[in-house]
Short mmCIF file of C-alpha atoms in Angstrom, two decimals:
data_model
loop_
_atom_site.label_atom_id
_atom_site.label_comp_id
_atom_site.label_asym_id
_atom_site.label_seq_id
_atom_site.Cartn_x
_atom_site.Cartn_y
_atom_site.Cartn_z
CA ILE A 276 -16.69 1.80 -19.13
CA PRO A 277 -20.21 3.40 -18.20
CA VAL A 278 -20.10 6.92 -17.46
CA GLU A 279 -23.36 8.78 -16.69
CA ASN A 280 -24.06 12.41 -16.74
CA SER A 281 -25.29 13.69 -13.36
CA GLY A 282 -25.79 16.86 -14.23
CA HIS A 283 -28.96 19.34 -15.02
CA CYS A 284 -27.47 19.86 -18.74
CA GLU A 285 -26.60 17.33 -21.61
CA ALA A 286 -22.48 16.91 -22.02
CA VAL A 287 -21.43 17.68 -25.46
CA ASN A 288 -18.01 16.07 -27.28
CA ALA A 289 -17.39 14.25 -25.03
CA LEU A 290 -13.71 12.11 -25.41
CA ALA A 291 -12.96 9.77 -22.67
CA SER A 292 -9.43 8.25 -22.74
CA LEU A 293 -7.60 4.93 -21.20
CA SER A 294 -4.23 4.89 -19.85
CA SER A 295 -2.12 2.66 -17.76
CA THR A 296 1.59 2.40 -16.12
CA SER A 297 1.44 -1.50 -15.77
CA GLY A 298 4.14 -3.54 -18.31
CA ASP A 299 1.53 -6.67 -18.79
CA ILE A 300 -0.80 -4.80 -21.39
CA VAL A 301 -1.31 -3.01 -23.77
CA ILE A 302 -4.17 -0.60 -24.57
CA ASN A 303 -5.22 -1.14 -28.25
CA SER A 304 -7.40 1.83 -28.59
CA GLY A 305 -6.14 4.42 -26.25
CA THR A 306 -9.46 6.74 -26.92
CA ALA A 307 -13.67 7.17 -27.51
CA ASN A 308 -16.06 9.34 -28.93
CA ILE A 309 -19.01 9.67 -26.65
CA SER A 310 -20.13 12.61 -28.17
CA SER A 311 -23.06 13.21 -26.11
CA ILE A 312 -24.42 11.66 -22.77
CA ILE A 313 -27.94 13.80 -22.00
CA ALA A 314 -28.92 14.79 -18.58
CA GLY A 315 -29.12 11.56 -16.37
CA GLY A 316 -28.15 9.17 -18.90
CA SER A 317 -25.23 7.10 -19.42
CA GLU A 318 -22.83 6.08 -22.46
CA ASP A 319 -20.37 3.56 -22.51
CA ALA A 320 -16.70 4.28 -23.46
CA VAL A 321 -15.34 1.24 -25.19
CA PHE A 322 -11.61 0.51 -24.99
CA ASN A 323 -9.51 -2.74 -26.42
CA VAL A 324 -6.51 -3.61 -24.50
CA THR A 325 -4.31 -7.11 -24.74
CA VAL A 326 -3.08 -8.53 -21.78
CA ASP A 327 0.41 -10.03 -21.99
CA ASP A 328 0.70 -14.67 -22.13
CA GLY A 329 2.58 -15.12 -19.48
CA ILE A 330 1.40 -12.77 -16.95
CA ASP A 331 0.47 -14.35 -13.25
CA PRO A 332 -2.89 -15.36 -12.81
CA GLY A 333 -4.55 -12.96 -10.85
CA THR A 334 -2.15 -10.31 -11.51
CA SER A 335 -4.26 -7.37 -10.74
CA ILE A 336 -3.56 -3.82 -13.46
CA SER A 337 -4.20 -0.74 -12.34
CA PHE A 338 -5.81 2.09 -15.31
CA GLU A 339 -6.21 5.67 -15.39
CA PHE A 340 -9.82 6.82 -17.32
CA ASN A 341 -10.66 10.22 -17.69
CA VAL A 342 -13.06 11.93 -19.89
CA ASN A 343 -13.32 15.57 -20.41
CA ALA A 344 -16.75 17.10 -22.20
CA GLU A 345 -15.84 20.40 -23.03
CA GLY A 346 -14.11 21.50 -19.85
CA TYR A 347 -16.27 19.45 -17.76
CA LEU A 348 -13.63 17.42 -16.18
CA ALA A 349 -13.94 13.61 -14.88
CA GLU A 350 -11.25 10.89 -13.44
CA LEU A 351 -11.29 7.88 -12.17
CA ASP A 352 -8.67 5.29 -11.08
CA PHE A 353 -9.23 1.67 -10.94
CA PHE A 354 -8.03 -2.16 -11.47
CA LEU A 355 -9.09 -4.92 -13.48
CA VAL A 356 -7.76 -8.58 -12.13
CA ALA A 357 -6.20 -10.96 -14.73
CA GLY A 358 -6.05 -14.92 -14.87
CA GLN A 359 -7.01 -16.39 -11.98
CA ILE A 360 -9.46 -13.93 -9.34
CA PRO A 361 -7.98 -13.43 -6.09
CA VAL A 362 -10.45 -14.10 -3.69
CA LEU A 363 -14.25 -15.61 -3.22
CA ILE A 364 -16.29 -14.75 -0.71
CA LEU A 365 -18.62 -16.94 -0.24
CA ASP A 366 -21.24 -15.76 2.28
CA PHE A 367 -23.75 -18.81 3.85
CA ASP A 368 -24.34 -16.49 7.13
CA VAL A 369 -28.04 -14.75 6.52
CA ASN A 370 -27.24 -12.21 8.43
CA TYR A 371 -24.20 -11.41 6.25
CA SER A 372 -22.70 -10.81 9.08
CA SER A 373 -18.24 -11.34 8.38
CA GLY A 374 -18.42 -11.10 4.41
CA LEU A 375 -19.53 -7.89 3.32
CA GLU A 376 -16.82 -6.56 5.37
CA MET A 377 -14.38 -9.11 4.34
CA ASN A 378 -15.56 -7.31 0.71
CA ASN A 379 -15.16 -3.51 1.98
CA CYS A 380 -11.56 -4.22 3.02
CA LEU A 381 -10.79 -5.76 -0.07
CA SER A 382 -11.25 -3.25 -1.95
CA ASN A 383 -9.16 -1.12 0.43
CA LEU A 384 -6.69 -2.88 -0.09
CA SER A 385 -6.89 -3.08 -4.06
CA VAL A 386 -7.66 -7.19 -4.91
CA GLY A 387 -10.05 -8.37 -7.28
CA ALA A 388 -12.75 -9.70 -5.77
CA GLU A 389 -15.89 -12.06 -5.93
CA TYR A 390 -19.08 -12.16 -3.56
CA ALA A 391 -21.24 -15.16 -3.41
CA THR A 392 -23.81 -16.30 -1.57
CA SER A 393 -24.09 -20.07 -3.96
CA MET A 394 -20.59 -22.19 -4.67
CA PRO A 395 -19.65 -21.56 -8.20
CA ASP A 396 -19.37 -24.21 -10.70
CA ASN A 397 -15.04 -23.98 -10.44
CA LEU A 398 -13.97 -22.93 -7.76
CA GLN A 399 -10.62 -23.05 -9.68
CA LEU A 400 -10.93 -20.38 -11.40
CA TYR A 401 -9.89 -18.18 -7.06
CA SER A 402 -6.46 -18.49 -5.82
CA SER A 403 -8.49 -18.08 -2.71
CA VAL A 404 -11.83 -18.80 -1.31
CA PHE A 405 -13.26 -17.37 2.06
CA VAL A 406 -16.63 -19.16 3.47
CA CYS A 407 -18.52 -17.69 5.78
CA LEU A 408 -21.14 -20.34 7.74
CA GLY A 409 -22.38 -17.92 10.61
CA ILE A 410 -22.88 -18.11 14.38
CA TYR A 411 -25.85 -20.05 16.04
CA SER A 412 -28.79 -19.43 15.56
CA SER A 413 -28.13 -17.93 11.72
CA ASN A 414 -25.31 -20.38 10.55
CA HIS A 415 -25.18 -22.54 8.59
CA ALA A 416 -23.78 -26.23 8.31
CA LEU A 417 -21.61 -26.92 5.65
CA SER A 418 -23.04 -29.70 4.31
CA ALA A 419 -21.44 -32.97 3.30
CA THR A 420 -21.25 -32.82 -0.67
CA GLU A 421 -20.82 -28.66 0.25
CA GLY A 422 -17.47 -30.03 2.00
CA GLU A 423 -16.20 -32.39 -0.85
CA ARG A 424 -16.34 -30.05 -3.08
CA LEU A 425 -14.14 -27.07 -0.50
CA ALA A 426 -11.73 -30.10 -0.11
CA ASP A 427 -11.28 -30.88 -3.91
CA TYR A 428 -10.12 -27.72 -4.19
CA LEU A 429 -7.57 -27.47 -1.95
CA ASN A 430 -5.88 -30.67 -3.46
CA GLY A 431 -6.24 -28.39 -6.53
CA GLY A 432 -3.68 -26.26 -4.75
CA GLY A 433 -6.04 -24.06 -3.32
CA ASN A 434 -6.29 -21.44 0.01
CA LEU A 435 -9.35 -21.41 2.43
CA TYR A 436 -10.82 -19.55 5.00
CA MET A 437 -13.34 -20.47 6.94
CA GLU A 438 -15.69 -18.85 9.61
CA GLY A 439 -18.49 -20.71 12.14
CA GLY A 440 -19.22 -20.80 15.42
CA ASP A 441 -20.47 -24.26 14.87
CA THR A 442 -18.55 -26.13 12.20
CA TRP A 443 -15.65 -26.64 13.93
CA PHE A 444 -17.25 -29.09 17.24
CA TYR A 445 -20.79 -29.34 17.18
CA ASP A 446 -21.62 -29.63 13.42
CA GLU A 447 -21.04 -33.34 11.82
CA GLN A 448 -17.15 -33.16 9.74
CA THR A 449 -17.16 -33.19 6.19
CA ALA A 450 -14.08 -34.08 3.89
CA VAL A 451 -12.81 -30.47 4.53
CA HIS A 452 -12.96 -30.56 8.48
CA PRO A 453 -9.64 -32.48 9.15
CA MET A 454 -7.65 -30.20 5.92
CA PHE A 455 -7.21 -26.89 8.14
CA GLY A 456 -5.75 -29.36 11.25
CA ILE A 457 -8.49 -27.92 14.03
CA THR A 458 -9.30 -30.52 16.99
CA GLY A 459 -13.05 -29.36 18.20
CA GLN A 460 -13.03 -29.22 21.84
CA GLU A 461 -15.91 -28.42 22.87
CA ASP A 462 -19.23 -26.13 21.93
CA GLY A 463 -18.26 -23.03 24.10
CA SER A 464 -20.98 -20.26 24.92
CA ASP A 465 -21.01 -16.38 24.72
CA ASP A 466 -18.02 -15.40 26.44
CA LEU A 467 -15.99 -13.98 23.45
CA GLY A 468 -14.61 -10.88 24.50
CA THR A 469 -11.03 -9.62 23.42
CA ILE A 470 -9.30 -11.71 20.67
CA LEU A 471 -4.86 -12.05 20.80
CA GLY A 472 -2.82 -12.52 18.01
CA GLN A 473 -0.37 -15.22 18.93
CA GLU A 474 3.97 -15.46 19.22
CA GLY A 475 5.77 -16.21 16.67
CA THR A 476 2.97 -16.34 14.18
CA PHE A 477 1.51 -13.46 11.61
CA THR A 478 -0.52 -12.31 14.01
CA GLU A 479 1.98 -11.49 16.58
CA GLY A 480 1.17 -8.63 18.21
CA MET A 481 -2.77 -8.03 17.58
CA THR A 482 -5.40 -7.35 20.18
CA PHE A 483 -8.86 -6.73 18.79
CA THR A 484 -12.01 -6.53 21.03
CA TYR A 485 -14.93 -9.19 19.83
CA SER A 486 -18.06 -7.06 19.96
CA GLY A 487 -20.05 -9.43 17.46
CA GLU A 488 -22.89 -13.09 17.36
CA ASN A 489 -21.10 -14.67 20.38
CA ASN A 490 -23.40 -18.06 20.86
CA TRP A 491 -21.83 -20.88 21.11
CA ILE A 492 -18.82 -20.59 19.97
CA ASP A 493 -16.88 -24.25 19.30
CA HIS A 494 -12.90 -23.83 21.21
CA ILE A 495 -10.19 -24.49 18.90
CA ALA A 496 -7.57 -26.13 19.21
CA PRO A 497 -4.58 -26.83 16.15
CA ASN A 498 -3.26 -30.80 15.63
CA GLY A 499 -0.95 -32.07 13.37
CA SER A 500 1.63 -29.22 11.36
CA ALA A 501 -1.24 -26.38 12.40
CA PHE A 502 -1.00 -23.82 14.66
CA LEU A 503 -2.83 -21.60 16.65
CA ILE A 504 -3.18 -17.62 15.76
CA PHE A 505 -6.30 -16.04 17.97
CA GLU A 506 -7.38 -17.24 21.23
CA ASN A 507 -10.41 -15.25 23.62
CA GLN A 508 -8.45 -13.38 26.38
CA SER A 509 -10.90 -14.94 28.69
CA PRO A 510 -11.41 -17.91 29.74
CA VAL A 511 -8.58 -18.80 27.17
CA TYR A 512 -9.37 -20.92 24.20
CA GLY A 513 -8.40 -20.92 20.83
CA THR A 514 -10.79 -19.00 18.34
CA GLY A 515 -8.56 -19.58 15.06
CA VAL A 516 -5.67 -22.00 13.58
CA ALA A 517 -4.12 -21.36 10.24
CA ASN A 518 -2.28 -24.77 8.19
CA ILE A 519 0.18 -25.36 5.83
CA GLY A 520 -0.63 -28.32 3.86
CA SER A 521 0.84 -29.93 1.14
CA ASN A 522 -0.01 -27.95 -1.42
CA TYR A 523 -2.57 -25.61 0.09
CA ARG A 524 -3.28 -23.07 2.96
CA THR A 525 -6.04 -23.02 5.16
CA ILE A 526 -6.72 -21.11 8.52
CA GLY A 527 -10.01 -21.59 10.05
CA CYS A 528 -11.75 -19.25 13.07
CA SER A 529 -14.68 -19.60 15.60
CA HIS A 530 -15.07 -16.28 15.95
CA GLU A 531 -16.51 -14.10 12.82
CA PHE A 532 -13.99 -11.64 10.76
CA GLY A 533 -16.99 -8.67 11.29
CA GLY A 534 -17.04 -9.09 15.22
CA ILE A 535 -13.84 -7.92 15.20
CA ASP A 536 -13.25 -3.88 16.23
CA ASN A 537 -10.96 -1.26 14.44
CA GLY A 538 -9.14 0.23 16.92
CA ALA A 539 -5.56 -0.22 16.50
CA PHE A 540 -5.35 -3.22 14.87
CA THR A 541 -7.78 -2.94 12.00
CA GLN A 542 -10.06 -5.04 9.54
CA ASP A 543 -7.61 -3.95 6.26
CA TYR A 544 -4.64 -5.08 8.16
CA LEU A 545 -5.70 -8.22 9.83
CA MET A 546 -6.96 -9.10 6.23
CA TYR A 547 -3.79 -7.75 4.50
CA LYS A 548 -2.03 -10.63 6.36
CA TYR A 549 -4.99 -13.48 5.65
CA LEU A 550 -3.84 -12.45 1.91
CA GLU A 551 0.20 -12.47 2.44
CA PHE A 552 0.13 -15.96 4.55
CA PHE A 553 -2.16 -17.25 1.58
CA GLY A 554 0.87 -15.66 -1.14
CA ILE A 555 -1.89 -12.95 -2.22
CA ASP A 556 -0.39 -9.73 -3.57
CA ALA A 557 -2.08 -6.40 -1.55
CA THR A 558 -1.42 -2.48 -1.48
CA TRP A 559 -1.30 -1.71 2.61
CA VAL A 560 1.33 0.68 2.52
CA GLY A 561 0.59 4.03 0.74
CA VAL A 562 -2.03 6.49 1.08
CA ASP A 563 -5.03 6.48 -0.70
CA GLU A 564 -7.21 9.50 -1.66
CA MET A 565 -10.61 9.58 -0.70
CA ASN A 566 -13.67 11.36 -2.29
CA LEU A 567 -16.27 11.91 0.49
CA SER A 568 -19.71 13.26 -0.51
CA GLU A 569 -18.61 16.97 1.84
CA ARG A 570 -15.40 16.83 1.95
CA MET A 571 -12.43 15.88 -0.61
CA LEU A 572 -8.69 14.76 1.08
CA SER A 573 -5.97 15.25 -1.43
CA ILE A 574 -2.34 13.91 -0.22
CA TYR A 575 1.17 15.54 -2.17
CA PRO A 576 3.28 14.56 -2.84
CA ASN A 577 2.24 10.76 -2.84
CA PRO A 578 3.87 8.48 -2.20
CA ALA A 579 6.63 10.77 0.14
CA ARG A 580 9.98 9.88 0.87
CA GLN A 581 10.19 12.97 3.58
CA SER A 582 7.13 15.10 4.14
CA VAL A 583 3.85 14.66 2.81
CA ASN A 584 0.54 17.90 3.23
CA VAL A 585 -2.18 17.50 3.32
CA PHE A 586 -5.13 18.86 1.90
CA VAL A 587 -8.55 18.85 3.16
CA THR A 588 -11.33 20.86 1.69
CA VAL A 589 -14.52 21.34 3.65
CA GLU A 590 -18.08 21.97 2.16
CA THR A 591 -19.96 21.97 4.66
CA PRO A 592 -17.99 23.09 8.25
CA GLY A 593 -18.17 19.92 10.60
CA PRO A 594 -15.65 17.78 12.95
CA MET A 595 -13.14 15.62 11.94
CA ASN A 596 -10.76 13.20 12.88
CA ILE A 597 -7.76 12.39 11.17
CA ALA A 598 -4.86 10.17 11.99
CA VAL A 599 -2.16 8.71 10.16
CA PHE A 600 -2.06 4.64 11.04
CA ASN A 601 1.89 2.68 10.09
CA ASN A 602 1.78 -0.77 7.86
CA THR A 603 0.98 -2.53 10.78
CA GLY A 604 -2.52 -0.76 10.94
CA GLN A 605 -1.45 0.98 14.34
CA GLU A 606 -2.08 4.84 14.96
CA VAL A 607 0.84 6.96 15.42
CA ILE A 608 -0.07 9.90 14.62
CA ARG A 609 -3.27 12.24 15.08
CA LEU A 610 -3.54 15.57 12.92
CA ALA A 611 -6.99 16.46 14.04
CA ASP A 612 -8.84 14.98 16.57
CA ASN A 613 -12.65 15.84 16.26
CA ARG A 614 -11.39 19.46 15.49
CA MET A 615 -14.32 21.78 13.64
CA LEU A 616 -13.32 22.52 10.06
CA GLU A 617 -15.32 25.30 8.47
CA GLU A 618 -15.47 25.89 5.02
CA GLY A 619 -12.67 25.92 2.62
CA THR A 620 -9.22 24.26 2.23
CA HIS A 621 -7.08 23.50 5.00
CA LEU A 622 -3.41 22.18 4.89
CA PHE A 623 -1.70 19.51 7.25
CA GLY A 624 2.02 18.99 7.16
CA LEU A 625 3.38 15.84 8.37
CA ASN A 626 7.18 14.66 8.81
CA ILE A 627 7.26 11.01 7.59
#
């Protein structure tokens, strides 16, 4: 673990420690004597960890990391993935409209992921693959070879999400396209507006305003065992379909994940539901503590059952919004609405 000294003086007698509450690992060496770190320099803290042979592939293991250099303290909570990596984001979109947004959501949900702009040699290293093809004229047409590799991945028991404005109707179909259970109905135009989740599916009740790229959006419908999960409100046509195959699962969309706006429902929550459909664990409930450049947010107790205290420390005065969301991504209470906070620590109480 790299430790950087961002101060102006040398950090001396730096001692680092690593711990975890996971029962799936043994930390064989939990301390590392870094000695000194020059100002602006960096040194590695090296630890040795053994993972249980019976751990489920893709398991996220949380760690707590601390450094003490004669009273100067630094703390970091992070996670690593054991076995199969939960998510690969395969971003063929030259505008990177969705891939980077997806990567941010996965980080917020504490899900291990890798991001790539070309197909890796071994897709079976991943529990799920999210393919972003883009919207015309910045789109990528899936090649026959790429389609065959993705089909082989699904036949090996994988989970595949794929989005693209032209891939379902206009582009040449590949070996993987029929596995989504999608019928491309027409080439479409530029009339995406409000996208609605569908009753009886994992998107039931969701509503998203779409403000992303919006050219020649394919109209799609489910066939076989597949089912519609998203529909444009006006004019009405399908934009998202999910399918449960013999040993795989798929989600196909003609709109872009990065084009949907956060509102009553959020990108984080939608990604959480996608992962849930794929059988991948993600952390949604609970309150994350964040260190910001000029404001610090801390919560006590965390987790909480009846009441919680939210402490906001402000170094530079300014307006702030503080809101609480439930586990469906909907805002349930707003503690501060563009409220001007002066320098210092402010307490907000909340009954759960």
